[in-house]
Amino acid sequence: MSFNTFGHIFRVTTWGESHGPALGCTVDGVPPGVALAETDIQPWMDKRKPGQNKFTTQRKEPDEVRILSGVFEGVTTGTPIQLMIENTDQRSKDYGDIAQAFRPGHADITYHQKYGIRDYRGGGRSSARETAARVAAGAVARAVLARMVPALRITGYMVQMGVKGIDRTRIDLAEVDRNPFWCPDPVAAGEWAAYLDDLRLSHNSVGAVIEVVAEGVPAGLGAPLYGKLDSDLASAMMSINAVKAVEIGDGMAAAALTGVENADEIRMGPDGPEFLSNHAGGILGGISTGQPVVCRFAVKPTSSILTPRQTINTRGEELDLVTKGRHDPCVGIRAVPVGEAMMACVLLDHLLLDRAQTGGARGRIG
Amino acid sequence: MSFNTFGHIFRVTTWGESHGPALGCTVDGVPPGVALAETDIQPWMDKRKPGQNKFTTQRKEPDEVRILSGVFEGVTTGTPIQLMIENTDQRSKDYGDIAQAFRPGHADITYHQKYGIRDYRGGGRSSARETAARVAAGAVARAVLARMVPALRITGYMVQMGVKGIDRTRIDLAEVDRNPFWCPDPVAAGEWAAYLDDLRLSHNSVGAVIEVVAEGVPAGLGAPLYGKLDSDLASAMMSINAVKAVEIGDGMAAAALTGVENADEIRMGPDGPEFLSNHAGGILGGISTGQPVVCRFAVKPTSSILTPRQTINTRGEELDLVTKGRHDPCVGIRAVPVGEAMMACVLLDHLLLDRAQTGGARGRIG
Amino acid sequence: MSFNTFGHIFRVTTWGESHGPALGCTVDGVPPGVALAETDIQPWMDKRKPGQNKFTTQRKEPDEVRILSGVFEGVTTGTPIQLMIENTDQRSKDYGDIAQAFRPGHADITYHQKYGIRDYRGGGRSSARETAARVAAGAVARAVLARMVPALRITGYMVQMGVKGIDRTRIDLAEVDRNPFWCPDPVAAGEWAAYLDDLRLSHNSVGAVIEVVAEGVPAGLGAPLYGKLDSDLASAMMSINAVKAVEIGDGMAAAALTGVENADEIRMGPDGPEFLSNHAGGILGGISTGQPVVCRFAVKPTSSILTPRQTINTRGEELDLVTKGRHDPCVGIRAVPVGEAMMACVLLDHLLLDRAQTGGARGRIG
Amino acid sequence: MSFNTFGHIFRVTTWGESHGPALGCTVDGVPPGVALAETDIQPWMDKRKPGQNKFTTQRKEPDEVRILSGVFEGVTTGTPIQLMIENTDQRSKDYGDIAQAFRPGHADITYHQKYGIRDYRGGGRSSARETAARVAAGAVARAVLARMVPALRITGYMVQMGVKGIDRTRIDLAEVDRNPFWCPDPVAAGEWAAYLDDLRLSHNSVGAVIEVVAEGVPAGLGAPLYGKLDSDLASAMMSINAVKAVEIGDGMAAAALTGVENADEIRMGPDGPEFLSNHAGGILGGISTGQPVVCRFAVKPTSSILTPRQTINTRGEELDLVTKGRHDPCVGIRAVPVGEAMMACVLLDHLLLDRAQTGGARGRIG
């Protein structure tokens, strides 16, 4: 069952609401003997946390993580790790309309329809604030991966903001940390700043496409047929707030290819099989090939905008609603570290799952 | 765990290989008291089965389903339903190169790397033949849904073949059954026939995009945060052979929208909330809104083609490989009924899951 | 997977160590709309908490529960409920021998063998202190059950302490709360006080048998064949620290009965079937019959005793070990509220699970 | 979810009814590369199969297993193994009363109450015939265990029939196969024959206690806290038809021990820790110690007896019912190979689960 838990062996259960006293997650199935401290987690939290520049929400949250269990004398013990983040900037305010009205594009109406009750403060459980817990769990996964697969490297970046994409010939991963958009193309980053400013000032918002690449993934990860690496990635990414599509490798573009074009031909290199292309995004039959695992997802524009939109309230009355507050004009920006975290969690989970069934043994080639 | 099982409550465990004696699935969690017979399942099998025209593999399989358990005097008993399909056309042949060589684009190399052994006959477990079991399970789900939600209607069709899309203004669902491509646009269907013939005769293949729409889905289905309706659909569709991307609602295109454009505004209609658009594809915050659930997925081109491709074998030797045999030039065609089946399974699963937690009660509006 | 989670739909994930900063649990799958506050949980915590009399450990823990999520304006929202209990009396001390030596009868050696590392302070994760989280979860289950099945009543009591049992003809449930042993037989309770005092003063401890009875359980709960009500109860009770056996109905004694004796004959009463006896303990074929569900479990004597026992340490050195500290001479006493809590959790879980598959409908009789 | 599946990694899903065309199971999570054929499974089936002597049901079933998937060229491939057993001796007969009446002690009434419909032929899904599938799955587990832990040895035997126990000083495991009761005490076996004959001829039946011992179990197996080795064994054994109690080590008798008596003291032997006793039954804190794992379970007397018993039918009418047919006078006899099979499945599952989290590494001692 998976109301609030994801993963098979490395299992993360998140809890908490946007404006409750705290939120967090229980991370279970962590291998024992891995060095772990709050300082290993905090940098990833800081990458996601709000209020860092004018392109993200002005809510100020330090997002300080506390480890409450599962670590003893600086090392994981194999028991569940509880990570707690206190909410400090839940402004007391009059929720007025919001308490009864359904903000278009938000989960307000569906939570009401399903549960008959909802915590309307900041979206409650459906707030993107929940992704702080994912990033914390992802940091734990990274710490374990760093030990089990030292060569593994996970990098997320934005490849499209609204109607503006990047020029892939200009991709430079060193650029990613140098602009507020995690954009690998410095030219595009400059254009996006102006573009997003305009949108923000016109009380609008915009969507984005994020790409997450994992290099150094061992071949053989994935549990066909219903725990395939790609289907688990699809589920993980689609579960992030506002995501509407997930692509692996060529993704939707694969539909337009011919079989001759799409075949990733294989040659024998000094260290084993080498592929001449990576249309597959590093996954065949749900199992990793050893090539980079490439995953993209589309984030819809922030639904909270200052432009009035038509809606109804719980009494069935029609009204025009303006969503005031502190909102990200492009929520996709902060989805970058979240996508990385989900990739880390899924890969570690499959690494553990694979050694359960196969012991991590690999069929030889050559 | 999910090696070969999907679903939370309505759980389907598939088994079997392409060229083994039989394949099938165990369908568990089926509500009791639903009329069910082989004749309720067979029409859906026939829709997927191979050899129906020159655009699909010439393997001849009757795909006759037998119900071995879980049904008594024509009615489901609540115990597991075993569905078995015997393989009848597993031609005895010399597998020659294929037994040792890895067909590019196929799971041959990854199964070898993971398991150290693979049933190379027709792709073994990784063959799309496994989807016959999914269609059978989907037929059971449809029988239950027909009783629990009579107004529900699931329709799949192809909206793109290779570089050729449809004209959405010409969509006519009555056309879907009238051409071999499940194409809702009769003009496109005609063009596709010539296009695919050319590709087939030039020893090539092509990808496709499938759209599956479910109308009449009750509001309130979906188990946030990690059993969201959309993340479960993403996982289900991505687990189908050759699928490389999954979209909900506007999908990738949502990234290019502004918040003003993307908001599905809400008005109050005579029977409850009415949305003025459906960019969300019927799902907000992972929970169904009551609008049509719209899901699309991209299928890569068939990897088995008669054009030689470079590859290696288990001994690490390089070779050029032509994949002879009886293959679909556009495997996306037969993915249409499979996508419908997965939609049916996911919806029923969430209907059952929802009544577990909420009892199926709904928050009132108005 | 179930490293630290139990339940199918009503799922409880516990976390925390005996001497860490806090412990608690995430309770997921709670139906929405149920009134819940800390004051609903605290009385059950108080029943289990240590230091209440000379027969339980002198560790002083207020065991105050905080609800951190999942409740809004005093009502459950259907989102995960995080319950946290801070540890306040983790005395700083020199763990000396204990840090390296394995206390006989404890999990010290197996945690070391499995994980290679263990939090040795008070047993760490393997401490019975973890059961505080179970009791908190059980209180949530009780609150939901009180609303869904008002007639349901769960009562636990001790029926044997060491070699001394009760006289079942003297059972009076009103007595249970009147003595420190939750003993329903006032005469036995008096004898046990002297018996346990002797054992305690002679640096010894003793085992116990607990019985938990649930009256008012609806017929039809249980998910055959591998989520049977009795197999889930067996798993739940056996997972409590120090439990070595679980019985349903007549339990081990059923082996000595004949079929003629064991048959619970059925008559038709004014409100439906009535059984003339309850050897089955309210469960047939893994499904509740509507009779009282009767479950017993045996708790071994506390392993921490002041009498020296032979053991080894991590260096493989042999030594004699005395386990100092604040220990329960009969840990079975505090297992009573824990057993009740597990019964509540399992029953609610099955109530929810049943309505998933059957909708809670029942086959009519008469 | 676990309607008809057990296990975490090594997962078995059983299906089929007593009088349907076939029954069987899907065994998933099997490591690849293990030699397996029908001939490895059949001997265990033969041990359980009915009709072997006058002390078991006279139904004649060859219980021939067919492997339909998951094995290629005599070796497991890591894909699901489907095992099918056709029912050949489902006598056509008039079920008369049984179709509507509820046999006391059977699941007839609870299946009716839960599902509103039941396959009344031979008990349908609730028949002990389902255990044939468990034995088949257990044989697969044994084949894998034989390769992964060659020293492991699982032995089941009966230690009590009705009121007659064995003399433990006379236990000789070589005797187990020499009598129809799997009794390790030859003197008791002789007495039981006369005792059971009397019961059978007087139209009665009797219960039994089975003990299953696993020697050579590595230390470190078990997933605390809710997948403890003992709680999983308790669940597995309690799920067997007619089982009413499960004990680990001293079981219920542990309640009567003092802490001084119960402590299994530890010394250092040439190969590692050695315990001076095994009250714990090889499990501490839910994790195996390396000592023999000792599990016992009580089986109630066969409910189908020729002595009339009072009951009701679906119309609510009272009647006296005699259960004619071919029944085991002591169904505990055939539970012996079933208990062994469950032990094998649980141990393999935990072996795989353990290597997922810990990689099978072990903390050193000495």
mmCIF file of C-alpha atoms in Angstrom, chain A residues 1-6 8-9 12 14 102 104-107 109-116 125-126 130 134 160-163 195 199 203-209 219-228 230-232 234-236 238-241 243-252 254-269 273 275-276 279-281 283-285 287-289 296-303 305 307-316 318-320 342 353-354 357-358 361-366, chain B residues 1-6 8-9 12 14 102-107 109-116 125-126 130 134 160-163 195 199 203-209 219-228 230-232 234-236 238-241 243-252 254-269 273 275-276 279-281 283-285 287-289 296-303 305 307-316 318-320 342 353-354 357-358 361-366:
data_model
loop_
_atom_site.group_PDB
_atom_site.id
_atom_site.type_symbol
_atom_site.label_atom_id
_atom_site.label_comp_id
_atom_site.label_asym_id
_atom_site.label_seq_id
_atom_site.Cartn_x
_atom_site.Cartn_y
_atom_site.Cartn_z
ATOM 1 C CA MET A 1 0.000 0.000 0.000
ATOM 2 C CA SER A 2 1.356 3.394 -0.751
ATOM 3 C CA PHE A 3 -0.706 6.218 0.634
ATOM 4 C CA ASN A 4 2.404 8.035 1.825
ATOM 5 C CA THR A 5 5.250 5.599 1.319
ATOM 6 C CA PHE A 6 7.426 4.977 -1.704
ATOM 7 C CA HIS A 8 10.389 -1.321 -2.115
ATOM 8 C CA ILE A 9 13.364 -1.859 0.201
ATOM 9 C CA VAL A 12 10.389 6.553 2.567
ATOM 10 C CA THR A 14 6.569 11.252 4.436
ATOM 11 C CA PHE A 102 -11.236 25.964 -4.496
ATOM 12 C CA PRO A 104 -8.216 26.433 -9.845
ATOM 13 C CA GLY A 105 -5.342 24.119 -10.733
ATOM 14 C CA HIS A 106 -4.859 23.143 -7.100
ATOM 15 C CA ALA A 107 -5.892 19.998 -5.263
ATOM 16 C CA ILE A 109 -11.412 20.597 -4.803
ATOM 17 C CA THR A 110 -10.232 17.023 -5.053
ATOM 18 C CA TYR A 111 -9.125 16.791 -1.418
ATOM 19 C CA HIS A 112 -12.510 18.182 -0.469
ATOM 20 C CA GLN A 113 -14.300 15.698 -2.690
ATOM 21 C CA LYS A 114 -12.284 12.732 -1.477
ATOM 22 C CA TYR A 115 -11.915 13.446 2.218
ATOM 23 C CA GLY A 116 -14.738 15.874 2.951
ATOM 24 C CA ARG A 125 -0.726 18.105 2.661
ATOM 25 C CA SER A 126 -0.903 18.855 -1.073
ATOM 26 C CA GLU A 130 6.157 18.177 1.286
ATOM 27 C CA ARG A 134 11.827 14.032 -0.262
ATOM 28 C CA GLN A 160 12.906 24.472 -20.836
ATOM 29 C CA MET A 161 11.105 27.332 -19.165
ATOM 30 C CA GLY A 162 7.746 28.094 -20.678
ATOM 31 C CA VAL A 163 8.206 28.465 -24.424
ATOM 32 C CA TYR A 195 11.166 36.273 -19.371
ATOM 33 C CA LEU A 199 5.561 36.924 -16.238
ATOM 34 C CA HIS A 203 0.725 38.270 -12.298
ATOM 35 C CA ASN A 204 1.349 35.141 -14.247
ATOM 36 C CA SER A 205 3.484 32.002 -13.964
ATOM 37 C CA VAL A 206 4.972 29.434 -16.285
ATOM 38 C CA GLY A 207 5.849 25.740 -16.609
ATOM 39 C CA ALA A 208 9.180 24.027 -17.116
ATOM 40 C CA VAL A 209 10.947 20.853 -18.184
ATOM 41 C CA ALA A 219 23.955 -2.413 -15.492
ATOM 42 C CA GLY A 220 21.286 -4.767 -14.180
ATOM 43 C CA LEU A 221 19.100 -2.540 -11.999
ATOM 44 C CA GLY A 222 15.344 -2.874 -12.432
ATOM 45 C CA ALA A 223 12.754 -5.442 -11.427
ATOM 46 C CA PRO A 224 10.776 -6.447 -14.471
ATOM 47 C CA LEU A 225 7.915 -6.432 -15.117
ATOM 48 C CA TYR A 226 6.176 -4.225 -12.598
ATOM 49 C CA GLY A 227 9.094 -2.746 -10.733
ATOM 50 C CA LYS A 228 10.940 -1.803 -13.891
ATOM 51 C CA ASP A 230 11.644 3.186 -15.814
ATOM 52 C CA SER A 231 8.177 2.534 -14.443
ATOM 53 C CA ASP A 232 9.412 3.258 -10.929
ATOM 54 C CA ALA A 234 7.853 7.420 -13.924
ATOM 55 C CA SER A 235 5.867 6.885 -10.750
ATOM 56 C CA ALA A 236 8.400 8.760 -8.616
ATOM 57 C CA MET A 238 4.864 11.913 -11.583
ATOM 58 C CA SER A 239 4.241 11.964 -7.828
ATOM 59 C CA ILE A 240 6.044 15.309 -7.537
ATOM 60 C CA ASN A 241 3.636 18.222 -7.269
ATOM 61 C CA VAL A 243 4.330 17.157 -12.819
ATOM 62 C CA LYS A 244 2.260 16.217 -15.876
ATOM 63 C CA ALA A 245 4.620 14.052 -17.963
ATOM 64 C CA VAL A 246 7.674 11.841 -17.634
ATOM 65 C CA GLU A 247 10.076 10.837 -20.377
ATOM 66 C CA ILE A 248 12.893 8.275 -20.427
ATOM 67 C CA GLY A 249 15.608 8.721 -23.033
ATOM 68 C CA ASP A 250 14.065 10.107 -26.209
ATOM 69 C CA GLY A 251 10.669 10.069 -24.548
ATOM 70 C CA MET A 252 7.770 11.337 -26.661
ATOM 71 C CA ALA A 254 10.768 8.145 -29.767
ATOM 72 C CA ALA A 255 7.373 7.872 -31.413
ATOM 73 C CA ALA A 256 8.667 9.732 -34.467
ATOM 74 C CA LEU A 257 11.749 7.572 -34.951
ATOM 75 C CA THR A 258 12.168 4.561 -37.173
ATOM 76 C CA GLY A 259 13.583 1.321 -35.900
ATOM 77 C CA VAL A 260 16.780 1.914 -37.862
ATOM 78 C CA GLU A 261 17.274 5.285 -36.177
ATOM 79 C CA ASN A 262 16.256 4.180 -32.713
ATOM 80 C CA ALA A 263 18.472 1.102 -32.373
ATOM 81 C CA ASP A 264 21.284 1.874 -29.958
ATOM 82 C CA GLU A 265 23.974 -0.163 -31.646
ATOM 83 C CA ILE A 266 26.475 -1.986 -29.467
ATOM 84 C CA ARG A 267 30.240 -2.388 -29.793
ATOM 85 C CA MET A 268 32.722 -4.065 -27.509
ATOM 86 C CA GLY A 269 34.923 -1.636 -25.615
ATOM 87 C CA PRO A 273 29.744 -3.249 -23.985
ATOM 88 C CA PHE A 275 26.551 1.752 -27.010
ATOM 89 C CA LEU A 276 26.874 4.081 -30.001
ATOM 90 C CA HIS A 279 17.942 6.770 -27.364
ATOM 91 C CA ALA A 280 16.883 4.313 -24.670
ATOM 92 C CA GLY A 281 17.966 6.610 -21.861
ATOM 93 C CA ILE A 283 17.101 1.411 -19.761
ATOM 94 C CA LEU A 284 16.098 -1.625 -21.840
ATOM 95 C CA GLY A 285 13.284 -3.919 -20.773
ATOM 96 C CA ILE A 287 16.699 -2.798 -16.605
ATOM 97 C CA SER A 288 19.652 -0.401 -16.626
ATOM 98 C CA THR A 289 22.178 -0.871 -19.434
ATOM 99 C CA ARG A 296 12.791 14.305 -18.011
ATOM 100 C CA PHE A 297 9.591 15.627 -16.557
ATOM 101 C CA ALA A 298 7.278 18.533 -17.300
ATOM 102 C CA VAL A 299 6.083 20.787 -14.517
ATOM 103 C CA LYS A 300 2.925 22.778 -15.092
ATOM 104 C CA PRO A 301 2.864 26.514 -14.302
ATOM 105 C CA THR A 302 2.266 27.505 -10.708
ATOM 106 C CA SER A 303 -1.470 27.573 -10.164
ATOM 107 C CA ILE A 305 -1.374 33.554 -9.482
ATOM 108 C CA THR A 307 -4.701 37.104 -11.900
ATOM 109 C CA PRO A 308 -8.317 36.402 -10.976
ATOM 110 C CA ARG A 309 -9.724 33.069 -12.119
ATOM 111 C CA GLN A 310 -13.264 31.742 -12.020
ATOM 112 C CA THR A 311 -14.085 29.111 -9.450
ATOM 113 C CA ILE A 312 -16.619 27.916 -6.868
ATOM 114 C CA ASN A 313 -16.615 27.343 -3.124
ATOM 115 C CA THR A 314 -17.849 24.551 -0.888
ATOM 116 C CA ARG A 315 -21.304 26.061 -0.849
ATOM 117 C CA GLY A 316 -21.418 25.784 -4.632
ATOM 118 C CA GLU A 318 -19.377 30.914 -8.092
ATOM 119 C CA LEU A 319 -16.671 33.512 -7.531
ATOM 120 C CA ASP A 320 -13.526 35.030 -9.031
ATOM 121 C CA MET A 342 13.729 10.994 -6.367
ATOM 122 C CA LEU A 353 16.350 -4.880 -4.564
ATOM 123 C CA ASP A 354 18.727 -6.285 -7.134
ATOM 124 C CA GLN A 357 17.213 -11.413 -5.957
ATOM 125 C CA THR A 358 20.482 -11.787 -7.789
ATOM 126 C CA ALA A 361 25.970 -10.984 -9.569
ATOM 127 C CA ARG A 362 26.163 -10.086 -13.237
ATOM 128 C CA GLY A 363 26.149 -12.175 -16.391
ATOM 129 C CA ARG A 364 29.553 -11.952 -18.030
ATOM 130 C CA ILE A 365 30.131 -10.676 -21.530
ATOM 131 C CA GLY A 366 33.339 -11.633 -23.238
ATOM 132 C CA MET B 1 7.353 -5.851 -3.740
ATOM 133 C CA SER B 2 6.500 -5.795 -7.384
ATOM 134 C CA PHE B 3 8.646 -8.063 -9.491
ATOM 135 C CA ASN B 4 5.641 -9.323 -11.422
ATOM 136 C CA THR B 5 2.645 -7.921 -9.603
ATOM 137 C CA PHE B 6 0.859 -4.618 -10.010
ATOM 138 C CA HIS B 8 -2.696 -2.348 -4.452
ATOM 139 C CA ILE B 9 -6.015 -4.100 -3.842
ATOM 140 C CA VAL B 12 -2.479 -8.781 -10.988
ATOM 141 C CA THR B 14 1.534 -12.173 -14.537
ATOM 142 C CA PHE B 102 22.012 -9.233 -28.192
ATOM 143 C CA ARG B 103 19.422 -7.648 -30.475
ATOM 144 C CA PRO B 104 19.856 -3.848 -30.271
ATOM 145 C CA GLY B 105 16.929 -2.092 -28.649
ATOM 146 C CA HIS B 106 15.797 -5.292 -26.963
ATOM 147 C CA ALA B 107 16.194 -6.399 -23.368
ATOM 148 C CA ILE B 109 21.614 -7.614 -23.053
ATOM 149 C CA THR B 110 20.077 -6.346 -19.828
ATOM 150 C CA TYR B 111 18.445 -9.670 -18.946
ATOM 151 C CA HIS B 112 21.797 -11.309 -19.567
ATOM 152 C CA GLN B 113 23.591 -8.772 -17.420
ATOM 153 C CA LYS B 114 21.098 -8.980 -14.579
ATOM 154 C CA TYR B 115 20.275 -12.656 -14.481
ATOM 155 C CA GLY B 116 23.220 -14.288 -16.235
ATOM 156 C CA ARG B 125 9.748 -12.970 -20.482
ATOM 157 C CA SER B 126 10.550 -9.581 -22.029
ATOM 158 C CA GLU B 130 3.179 -10.888 -21.867
ATOM 159 C CA ARG B 134 -2.638 -7.738 -19.044
ATOM 160 C CA GLN B 160 0.479 9.609 -33.935
ATOM 161 C CA MET B 161 2.340 7.084 -36.054
ATOM 162 C CA GLY B 162 5.951 8.007 -36.641
ATOM 163 C CA VAL B 163 6.081 11.557 -37.938
ATOM 164 C CA TYR B 195 3.318 5.096 -44.732
ATOM 165 C CA LEU B 199 8.451 1.300 -43.837
ATOM 166 C CA HIS B 203 12.752 -3.371 -43.535
ATOM 167 C CA ASN B 204 12.089 -0.658 -41.066
ATOM 168 C CA SER B 205 9.601 0.099 -38.280
ATOM 169 C CA VAL B 206 8.173 3.114 -36.530
ATOM 170 C CA GLY B 207 6.953 4.438 -33.179
ATOM 171 C CA ALA B 208 3.549 5.729 -32.131
ATOM 172 C CA VAL B 209 1.615 7.722 -29.562
ATOM 173 C CA ALA B 219 -14.212 12.337 -8.411
ATOM 174 C CA GLY B 220 -12.053 11.342 -5.462
ATOM 175 C CA LEU B 221 -9.968 8.446 -6.802
ATOM 176 C CA GLY B 222 -6.235 8.512 -6.055
ATOM 177 C CA ALA B 223 -4.147 7.883 -2.953
ATOM 178 C CA PRO B 224 -1.869 10.830 -2.402
ATOM 179 C CA LEU B 225 1.024 11.139 -2.153
ATOM 180 C CA TYR B 226 2.624 7.971 -3.450
ATOM 181 C CA GLY B 227 -0.336 6.145 -4.868
ATOM 182 C CA LYS B 228 -1.587 9.163 -6.760
ATOM 183 C CA ASP B 230 -1.452 9.870 -12.114
ATOM 184 C CA SER B 231 1.699 8.315 -10.671
ATOM 185 C CA ASP B 232 0.054 4.899 -10.745
ATOM 186 C CA ALA B 234 2.498 6.574 -15.218
ATOM 187 C CA SER B 235 3.925 3.435 -13.686
ATOM 188 C CA ALA B 236 1.341 1.216 -15.370
ATOM 189 C CA MET B 238 5.604 2.882 -18.573
ATOM 190 C CA SER B 239 5.670 -0.803 -17.667
ATOM 191 C CA ILE B 240 4.236 -1.708 -21.093
ATOM 192 C CA ASN B 241 6.903 -2.947 -23.493
ATOM 193 C CA VAL B 243 6.896 2.713 -23.830
ATOM 194 C CA LYS B 244 9.274 5.654 -23.316
ATOM 195 C CA ALA B 245 7.026 8.473 -22.045
ATOM 196 C CA VAL B 246 3.723 9.043 -20.302
ATOM 197 C CA GLU B 247 1.633 12.200 -20.293
ATOM 198 C CA ILE B 248 -1.403 13.197 -18.248
ATOM 199 C CA GLY B 249 -3.643 15.902 -19.673
ATOM 200 C CA ASP B 250 -1.516 18.429 -21.506
ATOM 201 C CA GLY B 251 1.597 16.462 -20.589
ATOM 202 C CA MET B 252 4.873 17.884 -21.898
ATOM 203 C CA ALA B 254 2.023 21.985 -19.950
ATOM 204 C CA ALA B 255 5.582 23.257 -19.577
ATOM 205 C CA ALA B 256 4.961 25.872 -22.250
ATOM 206 C CA LEU B 257 1.748 27.210 -20.736
ATOM 207 C CA THR B 258 1.313 30.133 -18.402
ATOM 208 C CA GLY B 259 -0.637 29.878 -15.186
ATOM 209 C CA VAL B 260 -3.419 31.960 -16.672
ATOM 210 C CA GLU B 261 -3.770 29.575 -19.597
ATOM 211 C CA ASN B 262 -3.405 26.398 -17.599
ATOM 212 C CA ALA B 263 -5.986 27.065 -14.877
ATOM 213 C CA ASP B 264 -9.002 24.885 -15.472
ATOM 214 C CA GLU B 265 -11.637 27.312 -14.274
ATOM 215 C CA ILE B 266 -14.620 25.935 -12.401
ATOM 216 C CA ARG B 267 -18.309 26.777 -12.620
ATOM 217 C CA MET B 268 -21.267 25.262 -10.845
ATOM 218 C CA GLY B 269 -23.418 23.107 -13.059
ATOM 219 C CA PRO B 273 -18.755 21.354 -10.393
ATOM 220 C CA PHE B 275 -14.618 22.653 -15.451
ATOM 221 C CA LEU B 276 -14.256 24.999 -18.408
ATOM 222 C CA HIS B 279 -5.545 20.802 -19.117
ATOM 223 C CA ALA B 280 -5.163 18.693 -15.972
ATOM 224 C CA GLY B 281 -6.377 15.550 -17.696
ATOM 225 C CA ILE B 283 -6.445 14.716 -12.101
ATOM 226 C CA LEU B 284 -5.499 17.351 -9.502
ATOM 227 C CA GLY B 285 -3.137 16.577 -6.635
ATOM 228 C CA ILE B 287 -6.975 12.661 -7.254
ATOM 229 C CA SER B 288 -9.595 12.434 -9.992
ATOM 230 C CA THR B 289 -11.726 15.527 -10.554
ATOM 231 C CA ARG B 296 -0.977 9.390 -23.490
ATOM 232 C CA PHE B 297 2.118 7.286 -23.969
ATOM 233 C CA ALA B 298 4.822 7.033 -26.590
ATOM 234 C CA VAL B 299 5.848 3.660 -27.964
ATOM 235 C CA LYS B 300 9.260 3.374 -29.554
ATOM 236 C CA PRO B 301 9.636 1.695 -32.964
ATOM 237 C CA THR B 302 9.809 -2.086 -33.030
ATOM 238 C CA SER B 303 13.413 -3.046 -32.421
ATOM 239 C CA ILE B 305 13.893 -5.153 -38.020
ATOM 240 C CA THR B 307 17.929 -4.062 -41.550
ATOM 241 C CA PRO B 308 21.274 -5.195 -40.123
ATOM 242 C CA ARG B 309 22.441 -3.433 -36.961
ATOM 243 C CA GLN B 310 25.758 -3.621 -35.163
ATOM 244 C CA THR B 311 25.894 -5.561 -31.931
ATOM 245 C CA ILE B 312 27.878 -8.021 -29.831
ATOM 246 C CA ASN B 313 27.276 -11.480 -28.422
ATOM 247 C CA THR B 314 27.824 -13.086 -25.021
ATOM 248 C CA ARG B 315 31.414 -13.870 -25.950
ATOM 249 C CA GLY B 316 32.034 -10.177 -26.543
ATOM 250 C CA GLU B 318 31.100 -7.875 -32.585
ATOM 251 C CA LEU B 319 28.653 -8.744 -35.355
ATOM 252 C CA ASP B 320 25.949 -7.334 -37.604
ATOM 253 C CA MET B 342 -3.964 -0.884 -17.780
ATOM 254 C CA LEU B 353 -8.614 1.568 -2.445
ATOM 255 C CA ASP B 354 -10.740 4.646 -2.023
ATOM 256 C CA GLN B 357 -10.007 4.599 3.410
ATOM 257 C CA THR B 358 -13.004 6.839 2.868
ATOM 258 C CA ALA B 361 -18.056 8.919 0.909
ATOM 259 C CA ARG B 362 -17.612 12.262 -0.815
ATOM 260 C CA GLY B 363 -17.352 15.810 0.444
ATOM 261 C CA ARG B 364 -20.433 17.723 -0.601
ATOM 262 C CA ILE B 365 -20.349 20.845 -2.730
ATOM 263 C CA GLY B 366 -23.376 23.086 -2.676
#
